CSV table of C-alpha atoms and ligand atoms in Angstrom, one decimal:
chain,number,residue,atom,x,y,z
A,150,UNK,CA,-33.2,-1.2,2.4
A,151,UNK,CA,-30.4,0.4,4.1
A,152,UNK,CA,-29.3,-0.9,7.5
A,153,UNK,CA,-27.8,1.3,10.2
A,154,UNK,CA,-25.6,-1.1,11.4
A,155,UNK,CA,-23.9,-1.6,8.3
A,156,UNK,CA,-23.8,1.9,7.0
A,157,UNK,CA,-21.7,2.9,10.2
A,158,UNK,CA,-19.3,-0.5,10.2
A,159,UNK,CA,-17.4,1.1,7.1
A,160,UNK,CA,-16.5,4.4,8.2
A,161,UNK,CA,-14.7,7.3,5.1
A,162,UNK,CA,-11.3,7.5,6.1
A,163,UNK,CA,-8.6,9.7,4.3
A,164,UNK,CA,-5.6,7.7,3.9
A,165,UNK,CA,-4.1,7.0,0.4
A,166,UNK,CA,-4.5,3.9,-1.9
A,167,UNK,CA,-8.5,3.3,-1.5
A,168,UNK,CA,-11.1,4.8,-3.4
A,169,UNK,CA,-10.5,3.5,-6.8
A,170,UNK,CA,-12.6,3.8,-9.2
A,171,UNK,CA,-12.5,1.1,-11.6
A,172,UNK,CA,-14.4,-1.7,-12.4
A,173,UNK,CA,-11.9,-4.6,-12.6
A,174,UNK,CA,-14.2,-6.8,-14.9
A,175,UNK,CA,-12.9,-10.1,-12.9
A,176,UNK,CA,-15.2,-12.6,-14.4
A,177,UNK,CA,-14.0,-11.7,-18.3
A,178,UNK,CA,-10.2,-11.4,-17.9
A,179,UNK,CA,-9.9,-14.6,-19.7
A,180,UNK,CA,-12.2,-13.5,-22.2
A,181,UNK,CA,-9.7,-13.0,-25.9
A,182,UNK,CA,-11.9,-11.5,-28.0
A,183,UNK,CA,-13.6,-8.7,-24.8
A,184,UNK,CA,-9.4,-8.4,-24.2
A,185,UNK,CA,-9.1,-7.6,-27.9
A,186,UNK,CA,-11.9,-5.1,-28.3
A,187,UNK,CA,-10.7,-3.3,-25.0
A,188,UNK,CA,-7.1,-2.9,-26.1
A,189,UNK,CA,-8.2,-1.5,-30.0
A,190,UNK,CA,-10.2,1.8,-27.9
A,191,UNK,CA,-8.9,4.7,-28.8
A,192,UNK,CA,-9.7,5.6,-25.6
A,193,UNK,CA,-7.5,3.4,-23.4
A,194,UNK,CA,-5.2,4.5,-20.8
A,195,UNK,CA,-1.9,2.8,-20.0
A,196,UNK,CA,0.1,3.5,-16.5
A,197,UNK,CA,3.9,3.2,-17.0
A,198,UNK,CA,6.2,1.7,-14.0
A,199,UNK,CA,9.5,0.9,-14.5
A,200,UNK,CA,11.6,-0.5,-12.4
A,201,UNK,CA,8.7,-0.1,-9.2
A,202,UNK,CA,8.7,3.2,-10.0
A,203,UNK,CA,5.5,4.9,-12.2
A,204,UNK,CA,6.7,7.0,-15.1
A,205,UNK,CA,4.9,10.6,-15.0
A,206,UNK,CA,4.4,13.0,-18.0
A,207,UNK,CA,5.8,16.6,-16.6
A,208,UNK,CA,3.6,19.1,-16.5
A,209,UNK,CA,1.2,21.0,-13.9
A,210,UNK,CA,-0.6,18.9,-12.9
A,211,UNK,CA,1.3,15.7,-14.1
A,212,UNK,CA,0.2,13.4,-16.0
A,213,UNK,CA,-0.2,9.3,-15.3
A,214,UNK,CA,-2.2,7.8,-17.5
A,215,UNK,CA,-0.6,7.6,-21.0
A,216,UNK,CA,-2.5,6.7,-24.5
A,217,UNK,CA,-1.2,3.4,-26.8
A,218,UNK,CA,0.8,5.9,-29.1
A,219,UNK,CA,2.2,7.2,-26.5
A,220,UNK,CA,3.1,4.1,-25.0
A,221,UNK,CA,4.6,2.4,-28.5
A,222,UNK,CA,6.6,5.3,-28.7
A,223,UNK,CA,9.3,4.1,-25.7
A,224,UNK,CA,11.0,1.2,-26.2
A,225,UNK,CA,9.6,-2.3,-25.3
A,226,UNK,CA,6.9,-1.9,-23.0
A,227,UNK,CA,5.6,-5.4,-21.8
A,228,UNK,CA,3.2,-7.5,-19.7
A,229,UNK,CA,0.0,-5.5,-20.7
A,230,UNK,CA,-2.1,-6.1,-17.1
A,231,UNK,CA,-6.1,-4.9,-17.2
A,232,UNK,CA,-6.2,-3.0,-14.1
A,233,UNK,CA,-10.5,-2.1,-15.0
A,234,UNK,CA,-12.8,-0.1,-17.1
A,235,UNK,CA,-13.4,3.4,-16.1
A,236,UNK,CA,-17.5,4.2,-15.5
A,237,UNK,CA,-17.2,5.4,-19.4
A,238,UNK,CA,-16.2,1.7,-20.0
A,239,UNK,CA,-12.6,3.3,-21.6
A,240,UNK,CA,-10.3,0.6,-20.5
A,241,UNK,CA,-7.4,1.2,-18.2
A,242,UNK,CA,-4.0,-0.8,-18.7
A,243,UNK,CA,-0.7,-1.0,-17.1
A,244,UNK,CA,2.4,-1.7,-18.3
A,245,UNK,CA,6.1,-2.4,-17.5
A,246,UNK,CA,9.3,-0.8,-19.5
A,247,UNK,CA,12.3,-3.2,-19.4
A,248,UNK,CA,14.6,-2.4,-16.8
A,249,UNK,CA,17.4,-1.2,-19.6
A,250,UNK,CA,15.0,1.3,-20.4
A,251,UNK,CA,15.4,3.3,-17.8
A,252,UNK,CA,18.7,4.9,-16.2
A,253,UNK,CA,19.8,5.1,-13.0
A,254,UNK,CA,21.4,8.7,-12.3
A,255,UNK,CA,22.0,8.3,-8.3
A,256,UNK,CA,20.2,6.6,-5.1
A,257,UNK,CA,20.2,9.0,-2.4
A,258,UNK,CA,17.1,6.1,-0.6
A,259,UNK,CA,17.5,6.8,3.2
A,260,UNK,CA,15.2,3.0,4.3
A,261,UNK,CA,12.0,5.3,4.7
A,262,UNK,CA,12.0,7.2,0.9
A,263,UNK,CA,13.1,5.3,-2.2
A,264,UNK,CA,14.9,8.2,-3.5
A,265,UNK,CA,16.3,6.5,-6.7
A,266,UNK,CA,16.9,8.9,-9.7
A,267,UNK,CA,15.7,7.3,-12.2
A,268,UNK,CA,15.4,8.9,-16.0
A,269,UNK,CA,14.0,7.7,-19.5
A,270,UNK,CA,17.0,8.7,-21.6
A,271,UNK,CA,16.2,11.5,-24.2
A,272,UNK,CA,13.0,11.9,-23.0
A,273,UNK,CA,13.1,15.2,-21.0
A,274,UNK,CA,9.5,14.9,-21.0
A,275,UNK,CA,8.8,11.7,-18.7
A,276,UNK,CA,9.9,11.8,-15.2
A,277,UNK,CA,10.2,8.6,-12.1
A,278,UNK,CA,8.6,9.7,-9.1
A,279,UNK,CA,7.8,6.8,-6.6
A,280,UNK,CA,5.1,6.2,-5.1
A,281,UNK,CA,5.3,6.6,-1.5
A,282,UNK,CA,6.6,10.2,-2.8
A,283,UNK,CA,3.6,10.5,-4.8
A,284,UNK,CA,1.3,10.0,-2.0
A,285,UNK,CA,2.9,12.0,0.5
A,286,UNK,CA,2.7,15.2,-1.8
A,287,UNK,CA,-0.2,14.8,-3.2
A,288,UNK,CA,1.2,15.1,-6.5
A,289,UNK,CA,-2.1,13.2,-8.4
A,290,UNK,CA,-5.5,12.8,-7.6
A,291,UNK,CA,-6.8,9.9,-5.1
A,292,UNK,CA,-8.5,8.0,-7.3
A,293,UNK,CA,-5.3,8.1,-9.3
A,294,UNK,CA,-3.1,7.4,-6.7
A,295,UNK,CA,-5.0,4.6,-5.9
A,296,UNK,CA,-5.1,3.0,-9.2
A,297,UNK,CA,-1.3,3.7,-9.5
A,298,UNK,CA,-1.5,1.3,-6.4
A,299,UNK,CA,-2.8,-1.5,-7.8
A,300,UNK,CA,-0.4,-1.1,-10.9
A,301,UNK,CA,2.5,-1.0,-8.7
A,302,UNK,CA,1.3,-4.1,-6.7
A,303,UNK,CA,0.4,-6.1,-9.7
A,304,UNK,CA,3.6,-4.8,-12.0
A,305,UNK,CA,5.6,-6.2,-8.5
A,306,UNK,CA,4.6,-9.1,-8.3
A,307,UNK,CA,5.1,-10.1,-12.2
A,308,UNK,CA,8.6,-8.7,-11.5
A,309,UNK,CA,9.3,-11.3,-8.6
A,310,UNK,CA,7.3,-14.3,-10.0
A,311,UNK,CA,8.7,-15.2,-13.8
A,312,UNK,CA,9.6,-18.8,-12.4
A,313,UNK,CA,7.3,-21.5,-11.2
A,314,UNK,CA,7.6,-21.6,-7.4
A,315,UNK,CA,6.5,-25.2,-8.1
A,316,UNK,CA,9.1,-26.6,-10.8
A,317,UNK,CA,11.2,-23.9,-11.4
A,318,UNK,CA,10.3,-23.2,-15.2
A,319,UNK,CA,9.5,-20.1,-16.3
A,320,UNK,CA,6.0,-19.2,-16.2
A,321,UNK,CA,3.9,-16.7,-18.5
A,322,UNK,CA,1.0,-14.1,-18.0
A,323,UNK,CA,-2.5,-15.1,-18.2
A,324,UNK,CA,-5.9,-13.6,-17.4
A,325,UNK,CA,-5.0,-10.1,-18.8
A,326,UNK,CA,-2.3,-10.0,-15.9
A,327,UNK,CA,-3.7,-11.7,-13.1
A,328,UNK,CA,-2.6,-15.1,-13.6
A,329,UNK,CA,0.4,-16.6,-14.1
A,330,UNK,CA,1.0,-20.2,-15.6
A,331,UNK,CA,3.2,-22.8,-15.9
A,332,UNK,CA,3.5,-24.9,-19.0
A,333,UNK,CA,5.6,-28.1,-17.9
A,334,UNK,CA,3.7,-28.8,-14.9
A,335,UNK,CA,0.4,-26.8,-15.0
A,336,UNK,CA,0.6,-24.7,-11.6
A,337,UNK,CA,-1.0,-21.8,-11.8
A,338,UNK,CA,0.1,-18.6,-10.1
A,339,UNK,CA,-2.0,-15.7,-8.4
A,340,UNK,CA,-1.0,-12.5,-7.5
A,341,UNK,CA,-0.4,-12.3,-3.3
A,342,UNK,CA,-1.6,-9.9,-1.1
A,343,UNK,CA,-0.1,-9.8,2.5
A,344,UNK,CA,-1.9,-9.3,5.6
A,345,UNK,CA,-0.4,-7.1,8.0
A,346,UNK,CA,-2.1,-6.3,10.8
A,347,UNK,CA,-1.5,-2.7,12.1
A,348,UNK,CA,-3.1,-1.5,15.7
A,349,UNK,CA,-3.1,0.5,18.8
A,350,UNK,CA,-2.9,-1.3,22.1
A,351,UNK,CA,-5.9,1.0,24.3
A,352,UNK,CA,-5.2,1.0,28.3
A,353,UNK,CA,-8.0,3.1,29.3
A,354,UNK,CA,-7.0,7.2,28.2
A,355,UNK,CA,-3.7,5.9,27.2
A,356,UNK,CA,-3.0,4.0,24.0
A,357,UNK,CA,0.7,2.3,23.1
A,358,UNK,CA,3.0,3.9,20.3
A,359,UNK,CA,6.7,2.8,19.2
A,360,UNK,CA,8.7,3.9,16.7
A,361,UNK,CA,11.2,1.7,14.2
A,362,UNK,CA,15.0,3.5,13.7
A,363,UNK,CA,14.6,3.9,10.3
A,364,UNK,CA,11.3,5.9,11.4
A,365,UNK,CA,11.6,10.3,9.7
A,366,UNK,CA,12.8,11.7,13.8
A,367,UNK,CA,10.4,11.8,16.2
A,368,UNK,CA,7.9,10.4,14.5
A,369,UNK,CA,5.9,7.2,16.6
A,370,UNK,CA,3.3,5.0,15.0
A,371,UNK,CA,1.2,2.0,15.6
A,372,UNK,CA,2.6,-1.0,15.8
A,373,UNK,CA,2.6,-3.0,12.8
A,374,UNK,CA,3.4,-6.9,11.7
A,375,UNK,CA,2.6,-9.8,9.0
A,376,UNK,CA,-0.1,-12.2,9.8
A,377,UNK,CA,1.1,-15.7,10.2
A,378,UNK,CA,-0.4,-19.0,8.5
A,379,UNK,CA,-2.3,-20.6,10.8
A,380,UNK,CA,-3.3,-17.2,12.5
A,381,UNK,CA,-6.1,-14.9,13.1
A,382,UNK,CA,-6.4,-11.4,12.8
A,383,UNK,CA,-6.7,-11.0,16.2
A,384,UNK,CA,-4.2,-13.7,17.1
A,385,UNK,CA,-1.8,-11.7,15.2
A,386,UNK,CA,-2.5,-8.5,16.7
A,387,UNK,CA,-2.5,-9.9,20.6
A,388,UNK,CA,0.8,-11.9,18.9
A,389,UNK,CA,2.9,-8.8,17.3
A,390,UNK,CA,2.4,-6.2,20.5
A,391,UNK,CA,3.3,-9.0,23.2
A,392,UNK,CA,6.7,-9.7,20.6
A,393,UNK,CA,7.6,-6.0,20.2
A,394,UNK,CA,6.4,-4.0,23.8
A,395,UNK,CA,5.1,-7.8,26.4
A,396,UNK,CA,1.6,-6.0,26.6
A,397,UNK,CA,-0.7,-8.5,26.8
A,398,UNK,CA,-4.0,-7.5,25.1
A,399,UNK,CA,-7.6,-9.1,25.5
A,400,UNK,CA,-10.3,-8.0,23.1
A,401,UNK,CA,-9.5,-6.5,19.7
A,402,UNK,CA,-11.6,-4.2,17.2
A,403,UNK,CA,-11.4,-4.0,13.4
A,404,UNK,CA,-11.1,-0.6,12.3
A,405,UNK,CA,-10.6,-0.1,8.7
A,406,UNK,CA,-7.8,-1.5,6.3
A,407,UNK,CA,-5.7,-0.2,3.3
A,408,UNK,CA,-3.7,-1.4,0.3
A,409,UNK,CA,-0.4,-0.6,0.9
A,410,UNK,CA,1.4,-1.2,-2.1
A,411,UNK,CA,4.9,-1.5,-1.1
A,412,UNK,CA,5.2,-3.8,-2.5
A,413,UNK,CA,1.9,-5.6,-1.7
A,414,UNK,CA,0.3,-5.6,2.0
A,415,UNK,CA,-3.1,-4.9,3.0
A,416,UNK,CA,-3.0,-2.9,6.3
A,417,UNK,CA,-5.7,-4.6,8.9
A,418,UNK,CA,-6.6,-1.7,11.6
A,419,UNK,CA,-7.5,-2.8,14.8
A,420,UNK,CA,-7.6,-1.8,18.4
A,421,UNK,CA,-6.7,-4.1,20.9
A,422,UNK,CA,-7.6,-4.0,24.8
A,423,UNK,CA,-4.7,-3.8,27.0
A,424,UNK,CA,-4.3,-6.2,29.9
A,425,UNK,CA,-1.5,-4.9,31.5
A,426,UNK,CA,0.7,-1.8,31.6
A,427,UNK,CA,4.6,-2.7,31.6
A,428,UNK,CA,6.5,-2.3,28.5
A,429,UNK,CA,9.7,-4.1,27.5
A,430,UNK,CA,10.7,-2.9,24.2
A,431,UNK,CA,12.3,-5.8,22.1
A,432,UNK,CA,15.0,-3.5,20.8
A,433,UNK,CA,15.4,-5.4,17.5
A,434,UNK,CA,11.8,-4.5,15.9
A,435,UNK,CA,11.6,-1.3,17.6
A,436,UNK,CA,14.1,1.4,19.2
A,437,UNK,CA,11.1,2.8,21.6
A,438,UNK,CA,7.5,2.2,23.1
A,439,UNK,CA,5.6,3.9,25.1
A,440,UNK,CA,1.7,5.3,26.3
A,441,UNK,CA,1.0,8.4,25.2
A,442,UNK,CA,-2.4,10.2,26.9
A,443,UNK,CA,-5.2,11.9,25.1
A,444,UNK,CA,-3.9,15.0,25.4
A,445,UNK,CA,-0.2,14.0,24.1
A,446,UNK,CA,-1.6,12.9,21.0
A,447,UNK,CA,-3.7,15.6,20.8
A,448,UNK,CA,-0.6,17.6,20.7
A,449,UNK,CA,1.3,15.3,18.2
A,450,UNK,CA,-1.6,16.4,15.9
A,451,UNK,CA,-0.9,19.8,16.2
A,452,UNK,CA,2.6,19.3,16.3
A,453,UNK,CA,3.5,21.1,19.3
A,454,UNK,CA,4.8,18.0,21.4
A,455,UNK,CA,6.7,19.7,24.5
A,456,UNK,CA,9.1,16.7,23.6
A,457,UNK,CA,8.9,17.3,19.5
A,458,UNK,CA,7.1,13.9,19.1
A,459,UNK,CA,4.9,13.4,15.7
A,460,UNK,CA,1.9,11.7,14.7
A,461,UNK,CA,2.3,9.0,11.1
A,462,UNK,CA,1.3,10.8,8.0
A,463,UNK,CA,-2.2,11.1,7.0
A,464,UNK,CA,-1.1,9.4,3.8
A,465,UNK,CA,-0.8,6.0,5.9
A,466,UNK,CA,-3.8,4.1,8.2
A,467,UNK,CA,-1.8,4.4,11.4
A,468,UNK,CA,-3.1,8.3,11.4
A,469,UNK,CA,-6.4,7.1,11.0
A,470,UNK,CA,-6.4,4.2,13.7
A,471,UNK,CA,-4.9,7.1,16.2
A,472,UNK,CA,-7.7,10.0,15.6
A,473,UNK,CA,-10.5,7.1,15.3
A,474,UNK,CA,-9.5,6.3,19.1
A,475,UNK,CA,-8.7,10.3,19.8
A,476,UNK,CA,-12.2,10.7,18.7
A,477,UNK,CA,-13.4,8.2,21.2
A,478,UNK,CA,-13.6,4.9,18.9
A,479,UNK,CA,-12.8,2.2,21.8
A,480,UNK,CA,-11.4,-0.9,22.1
B,21,ZN,ZN1,5.5,-25.6,-12.8
């Protein structure tokens, strides 16, 4: 039976990296016969990642999925990870290409966007584009972007965890890519997701936004920070707002969450009831923080703020928490 409370509890937001349509088949990752059967299926598809960047086939539209034959034509794809099954039952894998299969031509990264120019030598039909740009520009379907987010986060975890964190011996891939095992001390290691709180402090008709020096010019966004060991989400929200802007907060309300594969965070969007008003910017994480009225936030969304201040991009959960508050979702 449908319950009105649960129907309204999870809203549909327009940010990227959610809506992954795959059945993760997490209960069958240790079933070798099942995995062998999946690998042999002619409709199996694979996403390719090299040096933390998705490889796409050029075209209009671009193509992110490759057949097994196309993957085998590339030098030494490794670390095959089962991302899940499509509704048809067809499996989707992720494969990592060795770093040396790709060449870096230039690096114009600016601290916000990854602008390394990477190529697969001799393969003009392929291009490497960083996932943030793919999401910002909507270069692929939202469901494909969500699956790429899963692939990038897990591939990055493998790339950083080649050795056992307990004894230092090399670890090996297991459970179709969802575990690493150490044969020396028998430890098992599981992929990480790092929780990050991202929130607006709300004071009646105003909300608190800040900017980091690395943000695009004029952009203000929700404050954010990692949840620390031994801390609830609510405590992390109050601590981060106090650390960054010296605002005291009371009640905290959860709004929505977003996988954020840079490299492997889960953004937990909240509103917090402000109990004080005088801002003192820490000057370390933030270069500025201010209260914004509803009229100002509306002007930011409409790109007509008199000081040229802009809201975060629609791909990010910060945009949607701000819109949720503007449309009447209170703390
Ligand atoms: Zn070990």
